[in-house]
Amino acid sequence: MQYSPKYQSAKIVAPKIEEHFLHHIALASHKGEQDIATIPQVSIIEAIIDVCFWASFRSEEGKYPRISLAFLSPEQALHPVVFQEKLSLNAYVLSKLAPGIEGAGIHLGVWYQDGELYVWGSTTSIPDYCFVLDVSEPGLLVIKHKRINGYGKFTNVVILKGDEIKIVNEDSGMLPDSPQILKSLLGFTAPYLRNDTANILIQLAVFMRSHGRGGTLLLTPSADEQWKSSLIQPFHYQLNPPFEGLANLILKDGANISESLWVSKLKREVDHIAGFTAIDGATIINDKYELLAFGVKIGKREGNTSVKKIAFIEPVIGGEASLLEVSRLGGTRHLSAAQFVFDNHDCIALVASQDGYFTVLSWSESMKCVQAHRIETLLF
């Protein structure tokens, strides 16, 4: 098909997006995977991005559209909602349909015929590596795809915000000492399993970011409690005994219940724990995912020096590690979390800012410093 986008970023990123899908679908096919999506051509990618960009600025009754489009035919979806008449893919149609498909996991199905793109209906089931474009807010588009044989957070490929382009750098997950949550977000681990703790940490991060109040979550070892000396006593909201709702769900891994019911239970437990991060102070869980306390104040461990520099990394092209003064990382919440990890190398801190930024802080043994991975581009 022939298409000339007015949104110039669409023309810039479309070849890179096609290359990404070609590479990963080829690898999946080589491994014998069956439920694989159709790869959209460059002109199709350009058209979908361009239409969605302009649609993102069309408000209906004072609300801007939040849309998820998936490129697939009705035959590739499971139990789809199919419209009797095909609808042309344009900004007007998308803005009109948006209020009805805003729920999580609902995608408008887009396909082509005779050189034209059209909307054929909606679906909640898409094949692996299916091209998905989310309209998150006016001018903000996220291109992503479903992972192989798994549930959970889709893998982001490109983030477009106005004329700003961020292309996810998959090689970021191959750096020495990369935290497991980053590797999982970039797809370097096995497909999501029910008891995949990296996936559960991702779900906690997504909810922390979504509540918009900012927060800190500290992940601590259950076998060693030296980290307590880095916290200001007494804890105002310490739990006794620790809350084990999420821990028990992981331990049982849902073997005796359906996947949909298990995922529903997981969401409830994740929302329950992540909600405490909106309260002033840090929320603490251990590596068994038991909730220990919330609203906790972080201090510098007695006898230790203050953290001075951190390695700042963003998992996008051009976001390679750079050594920064810790004061440039963020406000008090970020500084205290960096100090906590500096004092406790076996702990990880997740920090959500009110403005949407999200940082994972961990210790890098190879660089001998705290590393701060800014990962909100992977959480959209």
GROMACS .gro file of C-alpha atoms in nm:
model
  380
    1MET     CA    1   0.000   0.000   0.000
    2GLN     CA    2   0.103   0.361  -0.060
    3TYR     CA    3   0.083   0.608   0.229
    4SER     CA    4   0.247   0.945   0.293
    5PRO     CA    5   0.239   1.028   0.666
    6LYS     CA    6   0.218   1.389   0.780
    7TYR     CA    7   0.367   1.291   1.117
    8GLN     CA    8   0.733   1.270   1.016
    9SER     CA    9   0.841   1.054   1.312
   10ALA     CA   10   0.631   0.773   1.161
   11LYS     CA   11   0.853   0.768   0.851
   12ILE     CA   12   1.169   0.772   1.066
   13VAL     CA   13   1.084   0.480   1.296
   14ALA     CA   14   0.878   0.252   1.069
   15PRO     CA   15   1.180   0.075   0.909
   16LYS     CA   16   1.336   0.015   1.252
   17ILE     CA   17   1.008  -0.129   1.382
   18GLU     CA   18   0.972  -0.360   1.084
   19GLU     CA   19   1.332  -0.477   1.136
   20HIS     CA   20   1.258  -0.554   1.503
   21PHE     CA   21   0.955  -0.769   1.419
   22LEU     CA   22   1.129  -0.945   1.131
   23HIS     CA   23   1.418  -1.041   1.358
   24HIS     CA   24   1.210  -1.172   1.648
   25ILE     CA   25   0.948  -1.351   1.441
   26ALA     CA   26   1.223  -1.524   1.244
   27LEU     CA   27   1.380  -1.643   1.572
   28ALA     CA   28   1.041  -1.763   1.702
   29SER     CA   29   0.965  -1.948   1.377
   30HIS     CA   30   1.307  -2.114   1.387
   31LYS     CA   31   1.226  -2.242   1.737
   32GLY     CA   32   0.905  -2.398   1.605
   33GLU     CA   33   0.658  -2.151   1.759
   34GLN     CA   34   0.317  -2.177   1.593
   35ASP     CA   35   0.096  -1.889   1.711
   36ILE     CA   36   0.297  -1.615   1.539
   37ALA     CA   37   0.156  -1.285   1.410
   38THR     CA   38   0.181  -1.139   1.059
   39ILE     CA   39   0.456  -0.878   1.018
   40PRO     CA   40   0.324  -0.537   0.905
   41GLN     CA   41   0.517  -0.376   0.618
   42VAL     CA   42   0.682  -0.034   0.655
   43SER     CA   43   0.400   0.149   0.474
   44ILE     CA   44   0.140  -0.012   0.703
   45ILE     CA   45   0.338   0.080   1.014
   46GLU     CA   46   0.370   0.438   0.889
   47ALA     CA   47  -0.004   0.462   0.826
   48ILE     CA   48  -0.110   0.319   1.163
   49ILE     CA   49   0.129   0.548   1.353
   50ASP     CA   50   0.022   0.854   1.156
   51VAL     CA   51  -0.353   0.794   1.200
   52CYS     CA   52  -0.314   0.718   1.572
   53PHE     CA   53  -0.101   1.027   1.632
   54TRP     CA   54  -0.363   1.264   1.492
   55ALA     CA   55  -0.646   1.069   1.656
   56SER     CA   56  -0.479   1.117   1.995
   57PHE     CA   57  -0.561   1.491   1.983
   58ARG     CA   58  -0.934   1.445   1.905
   59SER     CA   59  -1.136   1.471   2.223
   60GLU     CA   60  -1.486   1.333   2.268
   61GLU     CA   61  -1.695   1.497   2.541
   62GLY     CA   62  -1.381   1.649   2.691
   63LYS     CA   63  -1.183   1.323   2.702
   64TYR     CA   64  -0.890   1.229   2.484
   65PRO     CA   65  -0.886   0.877   2.340
   66ARG     CA   66  -0.693   0.590   2.495
   67ILE     CA   67  -0.678   0.323   2.228
   68SER     CA   68  -0.495  -0.002   2.165
   69LEU     CA   69  -0.472  -0.121   1.803
   70ALA     CA   70  -0.352  -0.468   1.703
   71PHE     CA   71  -0.253  -0.562   1.348
   72LEU     CA   72  -0.419  -0.895   1.274
   73SER     CA   73  -0.703  -1.045   1.072
   74PRO     CA   74  -1.025  -1.165   1.241
   75GLU     CA   75  -0.915  -1.525   1.172
   76GLN     CA   76  -0.602  -1.474   1.384
   77ALA     CA   77  -0.803  -1.369   1.691
   78LEU     CA   78  -0.984  -1.598   1.934
   79HIS     CA   79  -1.358  -1.521   1.979
   80PRO     CA   80  -1.334  -1.168   1.834
   81VAL     CA   81  -1.611  -0.907   1.814
   82VAL     CA   82  -1.654  -0.860   1.437
   83PHE     CA   83  -1.835  -0.558   1.292
   84GLN     CA   84  -2.078  -0.627   1.007
   85GLU     CA   85  -1.928  -0.340   0.807
   86LYS     CA   86  -1.555  -0.268   0.788
   87LEU     CA   87  -1.460   0.081   0.906
   88SER     CA   88  -1.193   0.291   0.740
   89LEU     CA   89  -0.887   0.348   0.958
   90ASN     CA   90  -0.890   0.722   1.023
   91ALA     CA   91  -0.871   0.961   1.318
   92TYR     CA   92  -1.248   1.022   1.324
   93VAL     CA   93  -1.334   0.651   1.348
   94LEU     CA   94  -1.076   0.589   1.621
   95SER     CA   95  -1.193   0.882   1.834
   96LYS     CA   96  -1.554   0.761   1.809
   97LEU     CA   97  -1.470   0.399   1.901
   98ALA     CA   98  -1.223   0.484   2.180
   99PRO     CA   99  -1.475   0.513   2.470
  100GLY     CA  100  -1.589   0.155   2.411
  101ILE     CA  101  -1.249  -0.015   2.407
  102GLU     CA  102  -1.053   0.158   2.684
  103GLY     CA  103  -1.045  -0.147   2.910
  104ALA     CA  104  -0.711  -0.318   2.971
  105GLY     CA  105  -0.637  -0.596   2.723
  106ILE     CA  106  -0.894  -0.485   2.463
  107HIS     CA  107  -0.758  -0.414   2.114
  108LEU     CA  108  -0.917  -0.276   1.801
  109GLY     CA  109  -0.836  -0.517   1.519
  110VAL     CA  110  -0.678  -0.358   1.210
  111TRP     CA  111  -0.622  -0.538   0.877
  112TYR     CA  112  -0.586  -0.447   0.511
  113GLN     CA  113  -0.760  -0.525   0.182
  114ASP     CA  114  -0.699  -0.389  -0.167
  115GLY     CA  115  -0.430  -0.156  -0.037
  116GLU     CA  116  -0.652  -0.002   0.232
  117LEU     CA  117  -0.640  -0.040   0.611
  118TYR     CA  118  -0.963  -0.093   0.799
  119VAL     CA  119  -1.095  -0.165   1.149
  120TRP     CA  120  -1.282  -0.495   1.157
  121GLY     CA  121  -1.376  -0.523   1.527
  122SER     CA  122  -1.214  -0.587   1.865
  123THR     CA  123  -1.042  -0.871   2.047
  124THR     CA  124  -0.885  -0.964   2.379
  125SER     CA  125  -0.677  -1.244   2.226
  126ILE     CA  126  -0.387  -1.182   1.989
  127PRO     CA  127  -0.103  -1.402   1.856
  128ASP     CA  128   0.255  -1.384   1.983
  129TYR     CA  129   0.462  -1.092   1.855
  130CYS     CA  130   0.149  -0.920   1.730
  131PHE     CA  131   0.212  -0.554   1.642
  132VAL     CA  132   0.027  -0.340   1.897
  133LEU     CA  133   0.008   0.040   1.916
  134ASP     CA  134  -0.121   0.204   2.232
  135VAL     CA  135  -0.240   0.565   2.237
  136SER     CA  136  -0.166   0.660   2.598
  137GLU     CA  137  -0.230   1.036   2.590
  138PRO     CA  138  -0.230   1.316   2.332
  139GLY     CA  139   0.086   1.278   2.125
  140LEU     CA  140   0.215   0.975   2.318
  141LEU     CA  141   0.226   0.645   2.127
  142VAL     CA  142   0.380   0.314   2.236
  143ILE     CA  143   0.458   0.036   1.989
  144LYS     CA  144   0.480  -0.303   2.161
  145HIS     CA  145   0.410  -0.672   2.119
  146LYS     CA  146   0.289  -0.971   2.316
  147ARG     CA  147   0.552  -1.211   2.450
  148ILE     CA  148   0.582  -1.575   2.349
  149ASN     CA  149   0.338  -1.803   2.532
  150GLY     CA  150   0.298  -1.574   2.828
  151TYR     CA  151   0.082  -1.324   3.012
  152GLY     CA  152   0.174  -0.994   3.170
  153LYS     CA  153   0.338  -0.675   3.052
  154PHE     CA  154   0.387  -0.651   2.675
  155THR     CA  155   0.737  -0.574   2.543
  156ASN     CA  156   0.779  -0.210   2.438
  157VAL     CA  157   0.965  -0.145   2.113
  158VAL     CA  158   0.937   0.230   2.045
  159ILE     CA  159   0.793   0.525   2.238
  160LEU     CA  160   0.689   0.836   2.044
  161LYS     CA  161   0.606   1.160   2.222
  162GLY     CA  162   0.559   1.445   1.980
  163ASP     CA  163   0.887   1.474   1.792
  164GLU     CA  164   1.076   1.276   2.060
  165ILE     CA  165   1.164   0.918   1.962
  166LYS     CA  166   1.286   0.656   2.205
  167ILE     CA  167   1.385   0.320   2.064
  168VAL     CA  168   1.425   0.047   2.324
  169ASN     CA  169   1.778  -0.092   2.339
  170GLU     CA  170   1.747  -0.465   2.401
  171ASP     CA  171   2.121  -0.490   2.467
  172SER     CA  172   2.069  -0.299   2.795
  173GLY     CA  173   1.957  -0.626   2.952
  174MET     CA  174   2.293  -0.786   2.869
  175LEU     CA  175   2.499  -0.545   3.079
  176PRO     CA  176   2.683  -0.692   3.379
  177ASP     CA  177   2.474  -0.683   3.698
  178SER     CA  178   2.152  -0.584   3.514
  179PRO     CA  179   1.862  -0.638   3.759
  180GLN     CA  180   1.626  -0.923   3.679
  181ILE     CA  181   1.328  -0.692   3.634
  182LEU     CA  182   1.509  -0.516   3.348
  183LYS     CA  183   1.606  -0.844   3.180
  184SER     CA  184   1.248  -0.964   3.200
  185LEU     CA  185   1.106  -0.639   3.059
  186LEU     CA  186   1.346  -0.666   2.767
  187GLY     CA  187   1.254  -1.029   2.705
  188PHE     CA  188   1.584  -1.192   2.802
  189THR     CA  189   1.424  -1.441   3.038
  190ALA     CA  190   1.200  -1.739   2.966
  191PRO     CA  191   0.829  -1.680   2.889
  192TYR     CA  192   0.627  -1.562   3.186
  193LEU     CA  193   0.519  -1.836   3.421
  194ARG     CA  194   0.262  -1.800   3.695
  195ASN     CA  195   0.526  -1.794   3.969
  196ASP     CA  196   0.780  -1.585   3.775
  197THR     CA  197   0.885  -1.338   4.044
  198ALA     CA  198   1.042  -1.099   3.791
  199ASN     CA  199   0.700  -1.066   3.624
  200ILE     CA  200   0.536  -1.004   3.961
  201LEU     CA  201   0.788  -0.730   4.036
  202ILE     CA  202   0.696  -0.576   3.699
  203GLN     CA  203   0.326  -0.583   3.793
  204LEU     CA  204   0.411  -0.404   4.119
  205ALA     CA  205   0.609  -0.144   3.926
  206VAL     CA  206   0.326  -0.085   3.677
  207PHE     CA  207   0.075  -0.026   3.957
  208MET     CA  208   0.317   0.197   4.153
  209ARG     CA  209   0.357   0.416   3.848
  210SER     CA  210  -0.014   0.419   3.767
  211HIS     CA  211  -0.136   0.556   4.101
  212GLY     CA  212   0.054   0.878   4.028
  213ARG     CA  213   0.146   0.966   4.387
  214GLY     CA  214   0.505   0.847   4.373
  215GLY     CA  215   0.650   0.587   4.607
  216THR     CA  216   0.940   0.364   4.704
  217LEU     CA  217   0.942  -0.016   4.725
  218LEU     CA  218   1.241  -0.190   4.888
  219LEU     CA  219   1.307  -0.557   4.807
  220THR     CA  220   1.512  -0.712   5.089
  221PRO     CA  221   1.664  -1.058   5.157
  222SER     CA  222   1.465  -1.282   5.391
  223ALA     CA  223   1.778  -1.459   5.517
  224ASP     CA  224   1.953  -1.144   5.643
  225GLU     CA  225   1.805  -0.841   5.821
  226GLN     CA  226   2.111  -0.614   5.840
  227TRP     CA  227   1.920  -0.373   5.616
  228LYS     CA  228   1.709  -0.275   5.917
  229SER     CA  229   2.002  -0.066   6.043
  230SER     CA  230   1.949   0.166   5.744
  231LEU     CA  231   1.595   0.253   5.854
  232ILE     CA  232   1.482   0.503   6.113
  233GLN     CA  233   1.322   0.329   6.410
  234PRO     CA  234   1.056   0.278   6.519
  235PHE     CA  235   0.852   0.169   6.216
  236HIS     CA  236   0.511   0.331   6.238
  237TYR     CA  237   0.351   0.070   6.014
  238GLN     CA  238   0.532  -0.257   6.075
  239LEU     CA  239   0.331  -0.574   6.017
  240ASN     CA  240   0.330  -0.859   6.266
  241PRO     CA  241   0.309  -1.119   6.128
  242PRO     CA  242   0.418  -1.019   5.775
  243PHE     CA  243   0.136  -1.015   5.521
  244GLU     CA  244   0.167  -1.331   5.307
  245GLY     CA  245  -0.116  -1.292   5.054
  246LEU     CA  246   0.111  -1.245   4.752
  247ALA     CA  247   0.376  -1.484   4.887
  248ASN     CA  248   0.122  -1.765   4.927
  249LEU     CA  249  -0.013  -1.708   4.576
  250ILE     CA  250   0.338  -1.740   4.430
  251LEU     CA  251   0.414  -2.048   4.640
  252LYS     CA  252   0.100  -2.229   4.525
  253ASP     CA  253   0.147  -2.100   4.165
  254GLY     CA  254  -0.223  -2.156   4.091
  255ALA     CA  255  -0.182  -2.520   3.996
  256ASN     CA  256  -0.540  -2.608   4.093
  257ILE     CA  257  -0.718  -2.305   3.945
  258SER     CA  258  -0.762  -2.165   3.594
  259GLU     CA  259  -0.516  -1.913   3.457
  260SER     CA  260  -0.777  -1.637   3.438
  261LEU     CA  261  -0.872  -1.684   3.803
  262TRP     CA  262  -0.507  -1.697   3.910
  263VAL     CA  263  -0.428  -1.377   3.718
  264SER     CA  264  -0.729  -1.210   3.881
  265LYS     CA  265  -0.606  -1.312   4.226
  266LEU     CA  266  -0.255  -1.191   4.140
  267LYS     CA  267  -0.385  -0.850   4.033
  268ARG     CA  268  -0.578  -0.816   4.359
  269GLU     CA  269  -0.272  -0.899   4.571
  270VAL     CA  270  -0.040  -0.678   4.365
  271ASP     CA  271  -0.280  -0.384   4.386
  272HIS     CA  272  -0.311  -0.440   4.760
  273ILE     CA  273   0.065  -0.424   4.824
  274ALA     CA  274   0.151  -0.158   4.565
  275GLY     CA  275  -0.121   0.067   4.707
  276PHE     CA  276   0.082   0.108   5.026
  277THR     CA  277   0.362   0.273   4.825
  278ALA     CA  278   0.138   0.580   4.786
  279ILE     CA  279   0.178   0.642   5.161
  280ASP     CA  280   0.468   0.868   5.260
  281GLY     CA  281   0.780   0.661   5.328
  282ALA     CA  282   0.909   0.334   5.183
  283THR     CA  283   0.720   0.004   5.155
  284ILE     CA  284   0.926  -0.307   5.233
  285ILE     CA  285   0.884  -0.660   5.100
  286ASN     CA  286   1.129  -0.948   5.115
  287ASP     CA  287   1.243  -1.188   4.844
  288LYS     CA  288   0.955  -1.421   4.938
  289TYR     CA  289   0.719  -1.131   4.856
  290GLU     CA  290   0.598  -1.100   5.213
  291LEU     CA  291   0.490  -0.746   5.304
  292LEU     CA  292   0.692  -0.638   5.610
  293ALA     CA  293   0.618  -0.266   5.660
  294PHE     CA  294   0.518   0.056   5.488
  295GLY     CA  295   0.557   0.428   5.555
  296VAL     CA  296   0.918   0.364   5.665
  297LYS     CA  297   1.182   0.638   5.671
  298ILE     CA  298   1.526   0.564   5.526
  299GLY     CA  299   1.845   0.688   5.693
  300LYS     CA  300   2.220   0.643   5.640
  301ARG     CA  301   2.367   0.340   5.814
  302GLU     CA  302   2.580   0.445   6.108
  303GLY     CA  303   2.952   0.445   6.020
  304ASN     CA  304   2.894   0.442   5.643
  305THR     CA  305   2.975   0.724   5.404
  306SER     CA  306   2.714   0.901   5.195
  307VAL     CA  307   2.659   0.790   4.837
  308LYS     CA  308   2.828   1.035   4.601
  309LYS     CA  309   2.791   0.907   4.245
  310ILE     CA  310   2.565   0.667   4.062
  311ALA     CA  311   2.571   0.503   3.719
  312PHE     CA  312   2.265   0.629   3.530
  313ILE     CA  313   2.132   0.406   3.251
  314GLU     CA  314   1.822   0.429   3.031
  315PRO     CA  315   1.737   0.120   2.820
  316VAL     CA  316   1.699   0.314   2.495
  317ILE     CA  317   1.933   0.383   2.205
  318GLY     CA  318   2.173   0.651   2.331
  319GLY     CA  319   2.100   0.581   2.698
  320GLU     CA  320   2.430   0.411   2.783
  321ALA     CA  321   2.570   0.424   3.137
  322SER     CA  322   2.703   0.759   3.256
  323LEU     CA  323   2.844   0.844   3.600
  324LEU     CA  324   2.643   1.122   3.768
  325GLU     CA  325   2.643   1.307   4.098
  326VAL     CA  326   2.367   1.144   4.301
  327SER     CA  327   2.197   1.484   4.344
  328ARG     CA  328   2.113   1.478   3.972
  329LEU     CA  329   1.913   1.156   4.009
  330GLY     CA  330   1.605   1.319   4.160
  331GLY     CA  331   1.453   1.441   4.485
  332THR     CA  332   1.460   1.312   4.841
  333ARG     CA  333   1.285   0.987   4.751
  334HIS     CA  334   1.555   0.896   4.496
  335LEU     CA  335   1.844   1.007   4.717
  336SER     CA  336   1.729   0.802   5.016
  337ALA     CA  337   1.673   0.494   4.798
  338ALA     CA  338   2.022   0.530   4.648
  339GLN     CA  339   2.169   0.553   4.996
  340PHE     CA  340   1.978   0.243   5.106
  341VAL     CA  341   2.118   0.037   4.816
  342PHE     CA  342   2.465   0.186   4.873
  343ASP     CA  343   2.448   0.059   5.233
  344ASN     CA  344   2.285  -0.274   5.140
  345HIS     CA  345   2.425  -0.427   4.823
  346ASP     CA  346   2.184  -0.723   4.835
  347CYS     CA  347   1.874  -0.501   4.823
  348ILE     CA  348   1.688  -0.340   4.533
  349ALA     CA  349   1.484  -0.020   4.536
  350LEU     CA  350   1.200   0.070   4.297
  351VAL     CA  351   1.118   0.440   4.290
  352ALA     CA  352   0.819   0.598   4.118
  353SER     CA  353   0.803   0.975   4.072
  354GLN     CA  354   0.480   1.171   4.066
  355ASP     CA  355   0.571   1.293   3.716
  356GLY     CA  356   0.579   0.938   3.577
  357TYR     CA  357   0.951   0.857   3.591
  358PHE     CA  358   1.041   0.515   3.728
  359THR     CA  359   1.385   0.406   3.850
  360VAL     CA  360   1.527   0.071   3.960
  361LEU     CA  361   1.829   0.108   4.189
  362SER     CA  362   2.064  -0.184   4.250
  363TRP     CA  363   2.431  -0.245   4.325
  364SER     CA  364   2.673  -0.305   4.040
  365GLU     CA  365   2.966  -0.514   4.152
  366SER     CA  366   3.145  -0.458   3.821
  367MET     CA  367   3.120  -0.077   3.845
  368LYS     CA  368   3.145  -0.071   4.227
  369CYS     CA  369   2.861   0.176   4.258
  370VAL     CA  370   2.483   0.208   4.270
  371GLN     CA  371   2.326   0.177   3.925
  372ALA     CA  372   2.002   0.356   3.843
  373HIS     CA  373   1.803   0.215   3.551
  374ARG     CA  374   1.535   0.464   3.439
  375ILE     CA  375   1.273   0.224   3.298
  376GLU     CA  376   0.945   0.411   3.252
  377THR     CA  377   0.986   0.366   2.875
  378LEU     CA  378   0.940  -0.008   2.935
  379LEU     CA  379   0.636   0.033   3.162
  380PHE     CA  380   0.402   0.236   2.937
   0.00000   0.00000   0.00000
